[in-house]
Structure formats: structure tokens, C-alpha cells
């Protein structure tokens, strides 16, 4: 642009000088006219000159450059308006001010430093005759600095009477300069950023020569030469030697560069550092311009991840160990409890007991049941926490479950004179839940509503349809719970100060965990002295009752009067044998045979006509599962129904046993009436 403009200006100047020459000739003609010579040629010449001058002035006025001509006396002749505008002056002030020998205009060089008078381009050209092209200077006015690119050219005198002049053309490059400054600033910022991030970055061009790299990259590859001297060098020779598997990496890099697709992988360095390496090609207008590599030291992160994984594995193992421990503990505790509860139940129905003895028996039963409850709850909680507890969720008629639970707690409520009212909008509401667990939740809430209620209080259990959900409320007229404790009561083992009321603090935490497991929510609203409203919200099943025939309770079937059923009980613990013998004494038509080992049991099963086998799963010579397999493989025994008896209440174990083909699984300690019911049912079926 500068060269082009200068050429045009020079052409214009030559034309202008030619015009001047014509004026000179015209003057000569005028003189001859005055001396009486023909004036018509003179007139024509004058017209030509004027037209030519007008044309050139027009051209100069539309040029974007400012044009100034300096005379030898350093006086200037502005040749177009742009010359004034660049200095932000009108023509008069411009002529007054811009004398290059007087520093009355604050010029600065391209770096913004004040420009000495002798360094003014016009001054240099006058002094040395040098043509200057594209010198950048700034004009510091009142506002922002204007940047100008200046060209100067010495015009030699035309004849002896003429003087040297300097032609100046100026282009306003303020915008360009400002963009350049901004670019420089943003480059500097970018540089600072890429040097300060703890990630190595290197950019190479399509010839695999280094374009730039940052400080962390330089440190990562431990190259000794300074960054500056690496620019333009082959990248491969610097960073390949630091890879542990050089040849492999060289091939990999070649493949990546040939594909030109972003890649993230991991590489090992010679010093065992682990690096995450990312590759990005970079394009401008769809043309590949270079490659960006990013290196991140992930040695520590990986070690941490490995540590976390190990810790997780350990935790899983520990959890498993905890579960096994709890299962064993629960087994050990349940076995003696079976004897305590079983014999107490038998004692309870003895008519010979006097009142005092009856009270003692009831106390034994109460304590035993409390202990059993506690074992069950602790076991459940630990199984939920370790993620072992599995639910079998189905569609459940809520009104039936509520009725069932009310019936179970009614005796306890009656003892305190508490009334229980059921308020359901319709009997035909179904929720999506695990039946056993839902019953457990409601029983817990009802138990509490009785325990923490006042004498002759009230309990209302209701269900409210809330569209997708159904909310069940258990409201009581009891002690109430202070606001600050309303969250904590759902934490394990948290209890309010109620020394007179027995409890473990596990119930509500179980309620919470089970509700959440079933995809529900729960909460409490309570007022001290007025009562509490515990609610659980469960997913509602939107369907009608016809799809859900209510399961018929299988009533106890009558035993045939003519048949005697032979029941073989394989059990090593004498107390358990005695207990079952005592229980079955009360059932008509049952004969109990016992065996103390697996072998003994197998023999009895093969030789006697047995109708039902009760099999303890922990025997001294072999475990119950082995006994079962042997029974099934013996044609004489294969049709006999087998019921497992065990103190182990882990659901997975129960499921496994049922899957094997056992008819039922009875957990010790057992409830006597239920035990009889199961035995009768399986004998008769058989
Ligand atoms: P527990 O009843 O065995 O102590 P829970 O986990 O069932 O354990 O309850 C935790 C605590 O919450 C109880 O000790 C009691 O202080 C309080 N609580 C539970 N239900 C009620 C209720 N209906 N009214 C008043 N307080 C209650």
C-alpha cells in the first residue's frame, strides 16, 4: 500500500510539475501577448493548465493518504485535506503549527518514545536525501495516540532557480496499530497462561518442527537447551528419548500424526513417571497447520486411584467379613434363643402353672422376644449398609397390610387403652413395595406410636392418594418430638431421653433405610405434648383390584384321622429335639423320629416310611445341603418333602436353600403356632 501510494503521488507530482511548467510557459506567452503577439494560443494553454490542475487536485482530495510538500525553508504546502485531518487540525492552524523544525507537535516513535527533532523523517530526508518508506510514528494529541505510516521522498530542484523539496505521504494506521497492540497483549497473556499451568504443551508444525512449547513441557522432558533455541528444531529428537519404550512410542506418534485425529493415551517415561498425553491437530480454514501435544503428569493421580481401589477392595472384604461375622453371631445367638423361646412358649400353655410362674414365663418370653427383635434389626441394618439386602418389590394392597399390622399391635394398644383407627380413602389402593419390609415399617411406626403415646391415647393410620405416590400417615397423641431432634431420630441408635420406655434406637433408622430402598420418602411432623405424625410416601400402582387377586390365606388343613404321619427330625442339639418333640405332642397324628447326625438321618429316611423330614443345616458330620443331595439321589427318599431348620436368617442363604428344592425354610427361634402350621401343611400335601 505504501509503495503503491508513493508511486501514485510521485506520478501526481510529476504531473503537477508539468502543470507548473505549463504555467511558466503561459506566463511567457502572456508576456508576448503584452508585447502585442497572438493571444488565442495563450488562452488555450491557460485553460489546459487550469483543467489539468483541477483534475489533479480532485485526485489528491479523494486519496485516503495525507500528502504534504515541504519547501526547502521547511515551509509546508498541504496538498490535500487528509493532511490536516490526520493532525486533527484545520488548514490555518495546520500551516501555523506544523513546522518540522519546531517541536510543537508531540511525535513518538513506534514504541511510544518521544521522537527527537533530528529523527523526524522529513528532517532526515532533507539532510541525507534518503527516501523513507513506511516509518511508523505516533501523534500524541489530547485524545488517544494516532498512528501514522510515513513515506518521504526528496524532490530534486528542476532548474537552477528551483529548490529541493520533500514530498510526504501519510497513511493513518491507528486501527491497525491498535489491533497489533491488542494482539501483542493477548499473546503475552496467552504465553503467561500456558507457562503457568502445570501441564506441558508443545506445538509443532506440519514438518514436525517446534513452533512453541511452554515451561512445564520443557521441564517434563528435561531438555537442557533453553526454550528459545528449541524453536524451529525437530521435536522428535527432543522428547522421544525420554519415553521408556522409545521405538513403540515413535511408531505410535507416527500413527497419530498420520491420522490427524484427537487422541488421549498414557505413556511411561524413562524415570517411571506416568504421563497422560493428548493430541489435537489444528486447522485454519480446513488446512492442517500443525499439531498440539499436551502432557500431564498423572503419576500421583494413578497411585492415588490404585490406593482408592485397594481401599475399596479392602472395604468390600471387610464388609463381607462383617456380614459373615454378623450372620455367625446371629446364628450363635438364635440357637440358644430357640430353646428359651420354644420352651417358654410350651410352658406358657401349661395349665398347671400358678400365677407367679406364669408371670415369670411371660417375662422370659418378653425378654427373649426383645432380644430376638434386636438381633433381627441389627442384622437387617448391617445388610442394608453393606448392600446385601435384596427386596422383592410387587404391587401390594395397602389396606390389607394396614389391617394386618393393626391386628398384630392391637393387644399392646389395648393394654394402654389406646384406640387405633384406620382411615383409607378407598380399599383399592396399591403401592409398589416389598410386602415383608412394608409390614416391618408399619409395625415399627405403630409400635412407636403405642410406646410413646399417653394412656388412653389415640392412633390414626391413614393413606392419602397423591397421584404418583401414596402417603401413609401414622398419627399419635403422644409425647411429641422436639424440632431439633426430628432428623436425628432416624439415625441408628439415637434415642430421646425416655428412661422409662424401652428401646434400642434402631427401629426408625431401619424404617428410613427400607423406605428409601423401596424408592420412597419419609418424614415426621411433631409437636411436643400434642403428638407426632410419621409418614412414608411410596410409589403408587395405578391399576384396579381385578388385576390383584388377594392371596388367600391358606388355612390350617385338617389332619386325616386315620393316618399317622412320621416326621424325621435330623438335629444334633438335644434341646431342639426335645422342644420339637414337646410341640408335636400337642398335634394329633404326628410321630416324631429323631437322628443326631446326617448319616443316621439318611439311614432312617431310607428304612422307615417317612412323610416329612425336618433337617437342621448344621450337623456334626456333614452339612444339611449334603444330606439333602444324598436324600434326593436315593430313590427311596427322593419324594419326601424336606424342611430346613436353621438359626441362619440371611436372605441369600434362604433363597439358595429354597432353590435347591427344600419345601420351606424355618428360622430358629420359631414361633410355635406358625411352626405347627407349616408342618401340618407339608404333611397333608404329601
Ligand atoms: P426406639 O423406639 O427403639 O428407641 P426408634 O428408632 O424407633 O428406636 O426411635 C428413635 C427415637 O425416636 C425413640 O427413642 C424416641 O425417642 C423417638 N420416637 C420414635 N417414635 C416416636 C413417637 N411416635 N413419638 C415420640 N417419640 C418417638
XYZ file of C-alpha atoms and ligand atoms in Angstrom:
713
model
C 0.000 0.000 0.000
C 2.812 2.401 0.983
C 4.768 1.736 -2.216
C 1.716 1.948 -4.346
C 0.638 5.211 -2.776
C 4.111 6.643 -3.115
C 4.238 5.764 -6.809
C 0.878 7.429 -7.397
C 1.956 10.511 -5.510
C 5.184 10.720 -7.461
C 3.275 10.433 -10.699
C 0.947 13.118 -9.497
C 3.866 15.297 -8.544
C 5.467 14.911 -11.909
C 2.151 15.814 -13.467
C 1.895 18.762 -11.130
C 5.326 19.935 -12.020
C 4.472 19.567 -15.657
C 1.476 21.761 -14.936
C 3.752 24.273 -13.261
C 5.934 24.176 -16.289
C 2.899 24.896 -18.393
C 2.077 27.862 -16.109
C 5.612 29.061 -16.641
C 5.126 28.744 -20.400
C 1.811 30.519 -20.109
C 3.432 33.361 -18.282
C 5.915 33.636 -21.120
C 3.061 33.651 -23.585
C 1.325 36.312 -21.530
C 4.438 38.417 -21.758
C 4.485 38.053 -25.537
C 0.787 38.898 -25.585
C 1.515 42.013 -23.640
C 4.093 42.789 -26.239
C 1.319 42.513 -28.861
C 1.614 38.918 -30.020
C -1.350 36.483 -30.770
C -3.249 35.669 -27.551
C -5.534 32.805 -28.657
C -2.875 30.150 -28.100
C -2.153 31.739 -24.766
C -5.782 31.389 -23.698
C -5.965 27.752 -24.747
C -2.797 26.931 -22.851
C -4.178 28.621 -19.765
C -7.371 26.524 -19.964
C -5.425 23.311 -20.338
C -3.307 24.171 -17.338
C -6.308 25.038 -15.193
C -8.188 21.876 -16.161
C -5.185 19.729 -15.503
C -4.630 21.374 -12.140
C -8.281 20.825 -11.196
C -8.121 17.159 -12.143
C -5.024 16.532 -10.049
C -6.474 18.405 -7.100
C -9.559 16.227 -7.375
C -7.469 13.082 -7.396
C -5.480 14.262 -4.395
C -8.649 15.112 -2.488
C -10.128 11.616 -2.823
C -6.938 9.804 -1.843
C -7.048 8.208 1.654
C -3.458 9.350 2.285
C -2.440 12.753 3.540
C 0.008 14.475 1.182
C 2.315 17.341 2.177
C 5.065 19.045 0.271
C 7.840 20.687 2.240
C 9.793 23.519 0.712
C 13.498 23.996 1.344
C 12.640 26.531 4.007
C 10.743 23.688 5.689
C 7.519 25.505 4.982
C 4.842 23.109 4.017
C 2.179 23.033 1.417
C -0.621 20.646 2.273
C -1.744 19.078 -0.882
C -4.986 17.548 0.354
C -7.441 17.744 3.223
C -6.424 14.399 4.724
C -3.141 16.005 5.670
C -4.973 18.332 8.123
C -7.297 15.654 9.327
C -4.502 13.364 10.361
C -3.304 16.046 12.732
C -6.850 16.827 13.715
C -6.329 20.495 12.681
C -7.948 22.950 10.298
C -5.867 24.239 7.409
C -4.955 27.525 9.103
C -3.713 26.064 12.381
C -2.020 23.331 10.411
C 0.052 25.845 8.481
C 0.917 27.729 11.630
C 1.812 24.715 13.702
C 3.452 22.102 11.681
C 6.875 23.464 11.237
C 9.125 20.472 11.498
C 11.924 22.492 12.979
C 9.815 23.416 15.940
C 8.857 20.557 18.234
C 5.372 21.884 18.734
C 3.753 18.590 17.915
C 4.435 15.625 20.215
C 5.578 12.834 17.915
C 6.567 9.457 19.288
C 8.340 6.522 17.689
C 6.671 3.151 17.043
C 7.410 2.057 20.630
C 5.811 5.177 22.075
C 9.092 7.021 22.980
C 9.305 10.765 22.188
C 10.828 11.407 18.769
C 13.865 13.734 18.617
C 13.648 16.566 16.104
C 16.528 15.243 14.019
C 14.763 11.896 13.749
C 11.705 13.324 12.060
C 11.536 11.525 8.697
C 11.257 14.869 6.805
C 14.348 16.192 8.586
C 16.288 13.039 7.719
C 15.286 13.212 4.051
C 16.223 16.897 3.836
C 19.532 16.184 5.494
C 20.555 12.988 3.777
C 18.371 12.789 0.702
C 17.265 9.307 1.883
C 13.866 8.055 0.770
C 11.966 6.724 3.764
C 9.228 4.219 3.330
C 6.707 3.089 5.968
C 8.220 4.719 9.055
C 5.654 4.438 11.861
C 5.249 7.402 14.164
C 2.598 8.324 16.671
C 0.983 11.721 17.089
C 0.148 12.366 20.696
C -2.858 14.640 20.686
C -5.227 15.321 23.519
C -7.076 12.065 22.979
C -5.625 8.725 22.051
C -2.408 8.421 20.051
C -2.900 8.406 16.284
C -0.520 6.145 14.428
C 0.758 7.109 11.018
C 2.895 5.355 8.460
C 5.058 7.957 6.697
C 6.874 7.917 3.332
C 9.234 10.752 2.395
C 10.995 11.480 -0.870
C 13.391 14.275 -1.815
C 12.375 16.111 -4.986
C 15.491 17.435 -6.687
C 15.293 21.074 -7.940
C 14.079 21.292 -11.563
C 16.369 24.066 -12.588
C 18.810 26.453 -11.116
C 16.049 28.680 -9.804
C 14.258 25.847 -8.093
C 14.925 24.481 -4.534
C 14.853 20.899 -3.192
C 11.545 19.866 -1.720
C 10.404 16.848 0.316
C 7.210 15.073 -0.557
C 5.475 13.384 2.414
C 2.660 10.917 2.204
C 0.984 9.637 5.337
C -1.389 6.749 5.946
C -3.456 6.562 9.141
C -2.744 3.106 10.608
C -4.219 3.746 14.067
C -6.688 0.901 13.811
C -4.074 -1.500 12.509
C -1.668 -0.441 15.230
C -4.284 -0.803 17.949
C -5.145 -4.279 16.680
C -1.438 -5.072 16.714
C -1.100 -3.801 20.290
C -4.120 -5.859 21.360
C -2.702 -8.888 19.622
C 0.621 -8.382 21.373
C -1.158 -8.052 24.704
C -3.262 -11.134 24.155
C -0.191 -13.077 23.001
C 1.624 -12.052 26.154
C -1.370 -13.086 28.260
C -1.619 -16.395 26.457
C 2.063 -17.012 26.998
C 1.753 -16.268 30.706
C -1.208 -18.613 30.951
C 0.395 -21.511 29.138
C 3.583 -21.113 31.132
C 1.750 -21.040 34.425
C -0.466 -24.116 34.009
C 1.090 -27.314 35.319
C 0.560 -29.083 32.025
C 3.186 -29.445 29.309
C 2.191 -28.007 25.930
C 4.124 -28.220 22.699
C 3.048 -27.091 19.243
C 4.798 -28.449 16.176
C 4.268 -27.580 12.554
C 3.483 -29.986 9.731
C 7.245 -30.620 9.296
C 7.344 -31.695 12.934
C 9.450 -28.700 13.891
C 8.802 -26.997 17.219
C 6.679 -23.848 16.942
C 6.369 -23.224 20.640
C 6.488 -25.065 23.959
C 5.813 -23.996 27.492
C 7.938 -24.138 30.609
C 6.284 -27.241 32.145
C 6.817 -29.162 28.888
C 10.453 -28.116 28.888
C 10.812 -29.349 32.471
C 8.915 -32.566 31.824
C 11.277 -33.675 29.079
C 14.288 -32.283 30.940
C 15.835 -30.722 27.823
C 18.927 -28.710 28.679
C 18.865 -26.135 25.882
C 16.761 -23.051 26.613
C 13.253 -22.894 25.166
C 14.188 -20.166 22.682
C 16.843 -22.273 20.998
C 14.420 -25.171 20.534
C 12.034 -23.230 18.333
C 12.364 -24.454 14.763
C 14.143 -27.677 15.771
C 12.816 -31.191 15.154
C 10.532 -32.104 18.040
C 11.138 -35.856 17.847
C 14.788 -35.725 18.733
C 13.930 -33.920 21.967
C 11.112 -35.780 23.503
C 11.331 -39.305 22.119
C 14.453 -40.211 24.124
C 12.541 -39.672 27.351
C 9.911 -42.295 26.667
C 10.505 -45.661 28.293
C 9.628 -47.635 25.188
C 11.148 -45.377 22.546
C 10.542 -47.459 19.426
C 6.995 -48.288 20.362
C 6.266 -44.636 21.066
C 7.913 -43.463 17.863
C 5.590 -45.714 15.878
C 2.593 -44.624 17.904
C 3.384 -40.943 17.348
C 3.806 -41.548 13.611
C 0.454 -43.260 13.503
C -1.245 -40.452 15.422
C 0.285 -37.775 13.199
C -0.758 -39.682 10.091
C -4.357 -39.961 11.317
C -4.723 -36.365 12.457
C -7.456 -37.200 14.916
C -7.546 -36.202 18.591
C -6.154 -38.947 20.813
C -5.650 -39.332 24.549
C -3.354 -42.051 25.844
C -0.907 -42.802 28.618
C 2.847 -43.142 28.271
C 5.566 -44.177 30.632
C 8.706 -42.100 30.896
C 12.209 -43.422 31.473
C 12.048 -42.444 35.153
C 8.730 -44.323 35.562
C 6.708 -41.146 35.519
C 3.272 -41.770 34.048
C 2.107 -39.160 31.563
C -1.295 -38.598 30.075
C -0.661 -37.482 26.508
C -3.322 -35.740 24.419
C -3.021 -34.935 20.763
C -5.043 -32.351 18.803
C -4.451 -31.380 15.181
C -5.078 -27.716 14.447
C -6.588 -26.400 11.298
C -7.124 -22.980 9.770
C -9.756 -22.863 7.040
C -9.694 -26.650 6.897
C -5.985 -26.671 6.180
C -3.810 -28.570 8.665
C -1.441 -26.039 10.194
C 0.177 -28.019 12.942
C -0.128 -30.370 15.898
C -0.729 -29.679 19.561
C 0.507 -32.111 22.204
C -0.497 -31.815 25.822
C 1.316 -33.745 28.565
C 0.047 -34.173 32.089
C 1.927 -35.921 34.859
C -0.566 -38.400 36.302
C 1.873 -40.490 38.340
C 0.424 -39.343 41.657
C -3.169 -39.454 40.498
C -2.740 -43.025 39.277
C -1.091 -44.056 42.525
C -3.993 -42.458 44.379
C -6.536 -44.223 42.180
C -4.801 -47.516 42.805
C -4.831 -46.744 46.533
C -8.541 -45.941 46.434
C -9.262 -49.129 44.520
C -7.283 -51.140 47.028
C -9.047 -49.393 49.897
C -12.382 -50.116 48.238
C -11.489 -53.771 47.805
C -10.382 -53.900 51.424
C -13.603 -52.216 52.487
C -15.661 -54.685 50.467
C -13.714 -57.539 52.022
C -14.129 -56.032 55.479
C -17.822 -55.579 54.835
C -18.127 -59.165 53.715
C -16.266 -60.218 56.814
C -18.628 -58.086 58.876
C -21.642 -59.676 57.227
C -20.271 -63.163 57.753
C -19.460 -62.274 61.346
C -22.957 -60.929 61.897
C -24.507 -63.947 60.246
C -22.484 -66.230 62.504
C -23.184 -64.154 65.563
C -26.836 -64.121 64.792
C -26.719 -67.894 64.322
C -24.958 -68.361 67.637
C -27.463 -66.143 69.419
C -30.529 -67.588 67.752
C -29.723 -71.184 68.602
C -29.964 -70.776 72.393
C -32.848 -68.348 71.922
C -34.728 -71.098 70.132
C -34.630 -73.183 73.272
C -35.512 -70.241 75.535
C -38.451 -69.047 73.456
C -39.630 -72.504 72.427
C -39.763 -73.976 75.941
C -41.212 -70.758 77.374
C -43.987 -70.933 74.821
C -44.648 -74.513 75.806
C -44.629 -73.545 79.485
C -46.987 -70.672 78.781
C -49.689 -73.065 77.645
C -49.288 -75.420 80.600
C -52.378 -75.297 82.729
C -50.522 -76.379 85.874
C -48.591 -73.100 86.238
C -49.517 -70.914 89.156
C -49.874 -67.137 88.691
C -46.363 -66.317 89.814
C -44.868 -68.902 87.453
C -46.997 -67.553 84.612
C -45.584 -64.075 85.228
C -42.030 -65.458 85.188
C -42.673 -67.299 81.935
C -44.161 -64.190 80.341
C -41.090 -62.191 81.420
C -38.767 -64.812 79.913
C -40.767 -64.690 76.697
C -40.770 -60.877 76.670
C -37.017 -60.683 77.196
C -36.364 -63.409 74.645
C -38.541 -61.764 72.010
C -36.899 -58.411 72.664
C -33.501 -59.990 72.179
C -34.644 -61.728 69.003
C -36.040 -58.463 67.679
C -32.781 -56.717 68.435
C -30.740 -59.380 66.632
C -33.012 -59.164 63.619
C -32.840 -55.375 63.442
C -29.051 -55.185 63.799
C -28.699 -57.842 61.149
C -31.078 -56.021 58.785
C -29.332 -52.718 59.290
C -25.923 -54.185 58.579
C -27.255 -55.947 55.481
C -28.730 -52.705 54.171
C -25.479 -50.881 54.835
C -23.408 -53.492 53.073
C -25.881 -53.560 50.178
C -26.708 -57.235 50.640
C -30.362 -56.794 51.466
C -32.449 -57.563 48.398
C -36.071 -56.575 48.122
C -38.754 -58.280 46.164
C -40.958 -55.418 45.135
C -44.504 -56.109 43.989
C -47.893 -54.490 43.888
C -49.403 -54.543 47.363
C -52.874 -53.680 48.586
C -52.148 -51.162 51.280
C -55.440 -51.501 53.180
C -54.769 -55.224 53.748
C -51.264 -54.615 55.078
C -52.595 -51.897 57.388
C -55.295 -54.251 58.709
C -52.752 -56.981 59.257
C -50.454 -54.669 61.204
C -53.266 -53.203 63.306
C -54.302 -56.720 64.287
C -50.764 -57.544 65.321
C -50.317 -54.486 67.552
C -53.873 -54.297 68.894
C -53.139 -56.328 72.071
C -50.329 -53.939 73.018
C -52.536 -50.908 72.246
C -55.384 -52.353 74.308
C -53.107 -52.777 77.270
C -52.583 -48.989 77.246
C -56.193 -48.175 76.388
C -55.170 -46.736 73.027
C -57.624 -46.746 70.131
C -56.371 -47.391 66.614
C -58.406 -46.041 63.706
C -57.829 -46.832 60.041
C -58.760 -44.088 57.587
C -58.161 -45.004 53.957
C -59.731 -43.113 51.034
C -60.514 -46.385 49.289
C -59.728 -50.009 49.998
C -58.389 -50.398 46.471
C -55.077 -48.610 46.650
C -51.871 -50.429 45.689
C -48.284 -49.494 46.305
C -45.103 -50.798 44.858
C -43.218 -52.331 47.798
C -41.732 -55.424 49.377
C -44.564 -56.915 51.417
C -42.449 -58.176 54.302
C -40.499 -54.937 54.554
C -43.585 -52.731 54.289
C -45.128 -54.675 57.145
C -41.902 -54.230 59.105
C -42.017 -50.450 58.521
C -45.647 -50.056 59.567
C -45.209 -52.301 62.598
C -42.242 -50.220 63.713
C -44.202 -46.974 63.367
C -47.252 -48.427 65.111
C -45.099 -49.884 67.908
C -43.600 -46.446 68.498
C -46.996 -44.762 68.295
C -48.118 -47.054 71.111
C -44.876 -46.908 73.120
C -44.582 -43.133 73.074
C -48.351 -42.454 73.393
C -50.164 -41.485 76.545
C -52.533 -43.842 78.346
C -55.915 -43.924 76.558
C -54.423 -42.065 73.638
C -55.309 -42.377 70.001
C -53.612 -43.581 66.817
C -54.885 -42.842 63.328
C -53.346 -44.682 60.420
C -54.392 -43.282 57.076
C -53.428 -43.374 53.410
C -53.653 -40.431 51.029
C -53.544 -40.705 47.258
C -51.067 -38.161 45.878
C -51.056 -39.104 42.223
C -47.856 -40.952 41.561
C -47.402 -41.642 45.251
C -49.409 -42.837 48.183
C -48.646 -41.398 51.595
C -49.303 -43.416 54.725
C -49.575 -41.443 57.972
C -49.270 -42.862 61.459
C -50.509 -40.153 63.853
C -50.406 -40.446 67.610
C -51.378 -38.320 70.581
C -48.148 -38.947 72.429
C -45.120 -37.135 73.811
C -44.087 -35.406 70.575
C -40.524 -34.845 69.387
C -38.644 -31.526 69.720
C -37.865 -29.899 66.315
C -34.083 -30.198 66.769
C -34.334 -33.989 67.128
C -36.727 -34.632 64.268
C -33.908 -35.533 61.877
C -31.648 -37.288 64.329
C -34.265 -39.829 65.429
C -33.755 -41.530 62.053
C -30.049 -42.112 62.838
C -29.083 -45.556 64.199
C -29.110 -45.843 67.990
C -30.401 -42.308 68.555
C -32.946 -42.130 71.382
C -34.544 -39.241 73.211
C -34.269 -39.227 76.980
C -37.048 -41.648 77.889
C -35.593 -43.767 80.641
C -38.916 -45.403 81.362
C -39.547 -46.555 77.781
C -37.558 -49.484 76.478
C -35.962 -49.345 73.051
C -32.785 -49.692 71.038
C -32.876 -46.685 68.697
C -32.650 -48.876 65.621
C -36.290 -49.028 64.540
C -36.620 -45.662 62.828
C -33.264 -45.919 61.072
C -34.436 -49.230 59.630
C -37.724 -47.613 58.608
C -35.757 -44.903 56.838
C -33.372 -47.253 55.028
C -36.113 -49.618 53.936
C -38.351 -46.796 52.679
C -35.510 -45.313 50.652
C -34.628 -48.769 49.287
C -38.186 -49.069 48.024
C -37.932 -45.715 46.222
C -39.958 -43.875 48.845
C -39.599 -40.922 51.193
C -40.418 -40.389 54.833
C -40.664 -37.691 57.444
C -42.230 -36.574 60.672
C -44.260 -33.621 61.867
C -44.499 -33.371 65.582
C -45.458 -31.079 68.396
C -44.357 -31.572 71.966
C -47.241 -32.663 74.150
C -49.642 -32.926 71.205
C -48.366 -35.851 69.208
C -46.441 -36.962 66.136
C -47.302 -37.733 62.547
C -44.837 -40.133 60.916
C -45.406 -40.520 57.177
C -43.956 -42.646 54.430
C -44.525 -41.964 50.735
C -44.316 -44.911 48.334
C -44.745 -45.244 44.570
C -48.430 -45.863 43.858
C -49.609 -48.566 41.459
C -52.326 -47.158 39.223
C -54.469 -50.129 38.470
C -57.667 -51.801 39.690
C -58.169 -54.584 42.103
C -59.171 -57.101 39.454
C -55.512 -57.383 38.477
C -54.586 -58.223 42.026
C -56.485 -61.120 43.403
C -55.835 -61.022 47.102
C -53.770 -64.013 48.123
C -55.921 -66.375 50.108
C -54.560 -67.190 53.469
C -54.002 -70.953 53.427
C -55.817 -72.111 56.465
C -54.613 -74.927 58.532
C -55.754 -78.109 56.874
C -57.320 -80.864 58.946
C -55.160 -83.864 59.542
C -56.621 -87.168 58.420
C -57.798 -89.071 61.431
C -56.775 -92.438 60.065
C -53.234 -91.668 59.147
C -50.212 -91.263 61.369
C -47.590 -89.034 59.862
C -43.963 -89.905 60.516
C -41.731 -86.926 60.863
C -37.986 -87.360 60.944
C -36.075 -84.579 62.684
C -32.337 -84.635 61.956
C -30.774 -82.406 64.625
C -27.692 -82.727 66.829
C -28.851 -80.348 69.607
C -30.764 -82.235 72.219
C -32.669 -79.173 73.460
C -34.027 -78.551 69.995
C -35.048 -82.198 69.625
C -36.842 -82.039 72.957
C -38.577 -78.821 72.013
C -39.933 -80.141 68.717
C -40.970 -83.364 70.427
C -42.905 -81.366 73.017
C -44.529 -79.215 70.356
C -45.630 -82.163 68.243
C -47.035 -83.971 71.250
C -49.888 -81.481 71.042
C -50.640 -82.257 67.423
C -52.775 -85.244 66.756
C -51.499 -87.947 64.347
C -47.850 -86.965 64.322
C -44.988 -89.276 65.207
C -41.545 -87.828 65.658
C -38.387 -89.789 64.897
C -35.026 -88.177 65.556
C -31.486 -88.584 64.248
C -28.407 -86.796 65.613
C -26.142 -86.960 62.560
C -26.512 -86.752 58.807
C -25.628 -90.419 58.347
C -28.118 -91.532 60.990
C -30.780 -89.416 59.322
C -30.098 -90.823 55.864
C -30.382 -94.346 57.192
C -33.677 -93.616 58.950
C -35.089 -91.901 55.862
C -34.275 -94.914 53.701
C -35.601 -97.527 56.091
C -38.687 -96.027 57.692
C -41.652 -94.741 55.748
C -41.142 -91.055 56.410
C -43.703 -88.378 55.474
C -41.690 -85.272 56.255
C -38.087 -84.504 57.141
C -37.069 -81.582 59.347
C -33.406 -81.021 58.600
C -31.065 -78.893 60.679
C -28.475 -77.371 58.344
C -25.590 -77.584 60.821
C -24.804 -81.175 61.612
C -21.604 -82.587 63.053
C -20.718 -84.993 60.217
C -21.983 -83.204 57.128
C -23.900 -80.058 56.369
C -27.616 -80.049 55.664
C -27.154 -79.374 51.957
C -25.094 -82.539 51.543
C -27.715 -84.546 53.436
C -30.364 -83.091 51.112
C -28.405 -84.018 47.959
C -27.975 -87.562 49.228
C -31.697 -87.829 50.044
C -32.601 -86.679 46.549
C -30.241 -89.160 44.903
C -31.684 -92.076 46.862
C -34.833 -93.387 45.071
C -36.303 -94.455 48.416
C -36.192 -90.940 49.787
C -36.424 -88.679 46.789
C -40.162 -87.928 47.166
C -40.040 -86.958 50.868
C -40.574 -83.223 51.457
C -37.714 -81.648 53.387
C -37.992 -78.543 55.582
C -34.787 -76.747 56.543
C -34.383 -75.564 60.112
C -31.644 -73.099 60.826
C -30.688 -70.187 63.002
C -29.188 -68.519 59.948
C -31.570 -65.825 58.747
C -29.552 -64.427 55.821
C -31.907 -63.959 52.882
C -29.359 -65.097 50.285
C -28.873 -68.374 52.156
C -32.609 -68.889 52.492
C -33.103 -68.229 48.775
C -30.333 -70.667 47.890
C -31.820 -73.409 50.034
C -35.321 -72.957 48.609
C -33.845 -73.025 45.109
C -32.222 -76.379 45.893
C -35.669 -77.921 46.420
C -36.357 -77.632 50.149
C -40.097 -77.147 50.750
C -39.694 -74.488 53.444
C -37.046 -72.742 55.487
C -37.866 -72.198 59.140
C -35.590 -69.842 61.063
C -34.865 -70.552 64.676
C -36.153 -69.431 67.088
C -39.520 -70.217 65.686
C -42.978 -69.156 66.588
C -44.740 -72.302 67.807
C -48.157 -71.856 66.097
C -46.516 -70.980 62.775
C -44.202 -73.975 63.108
C -47.140 -76.333 63.614
C -48.964 -74.763 60.674
C -46.027 -75.324 58.305
C -45.558 -78.935 59.398
C -49.218 -79.784 59.044
C -49.426 -78.133 55.635
C -46.485 -80.089 54.234
C -47.544 -83.430 55.707
C -51.021 -83.209 54.270
C -49.844 -82.094 50.865
C -47.588 -85.056 50.784
P -36.563 -46.974 69.910
O -38.039 -46.758 69.922
O -36.175 -48.394 69.987
O -35.857 -46.110 70.889
P -36.610 -45.827 67.236
O -35.517 -45.746 66.230
O -37.866 -46.488 66.850
O -35.969 -46.515 68.483
O -36.924 -44.352 67.684
C -35.882 -43.457 67.993
C -36.356 -42.418 68.985
O -37.317 -41.565 68.379
C -37.065 -43.004 70.153
O -36.147 -43.349 71.166
C -37.995 -41.893 70.603
O -37.289 -41.010 71.444
C -38.309 -41.174 69.319
N -39.634 -41.567 68.796
C -39.882 -42.503 67.862
N -41.202 -42.565 67.587
C -41.799 -41.653 68.376
C -43.166 -41.233 68.575
N -44.175 -41.763 67.899
N -43.383 -40.242 69.461
C -42.383 -39.690 70.159
N -41.090 -40.042 70.027
C -40.791 -41.007 69.150
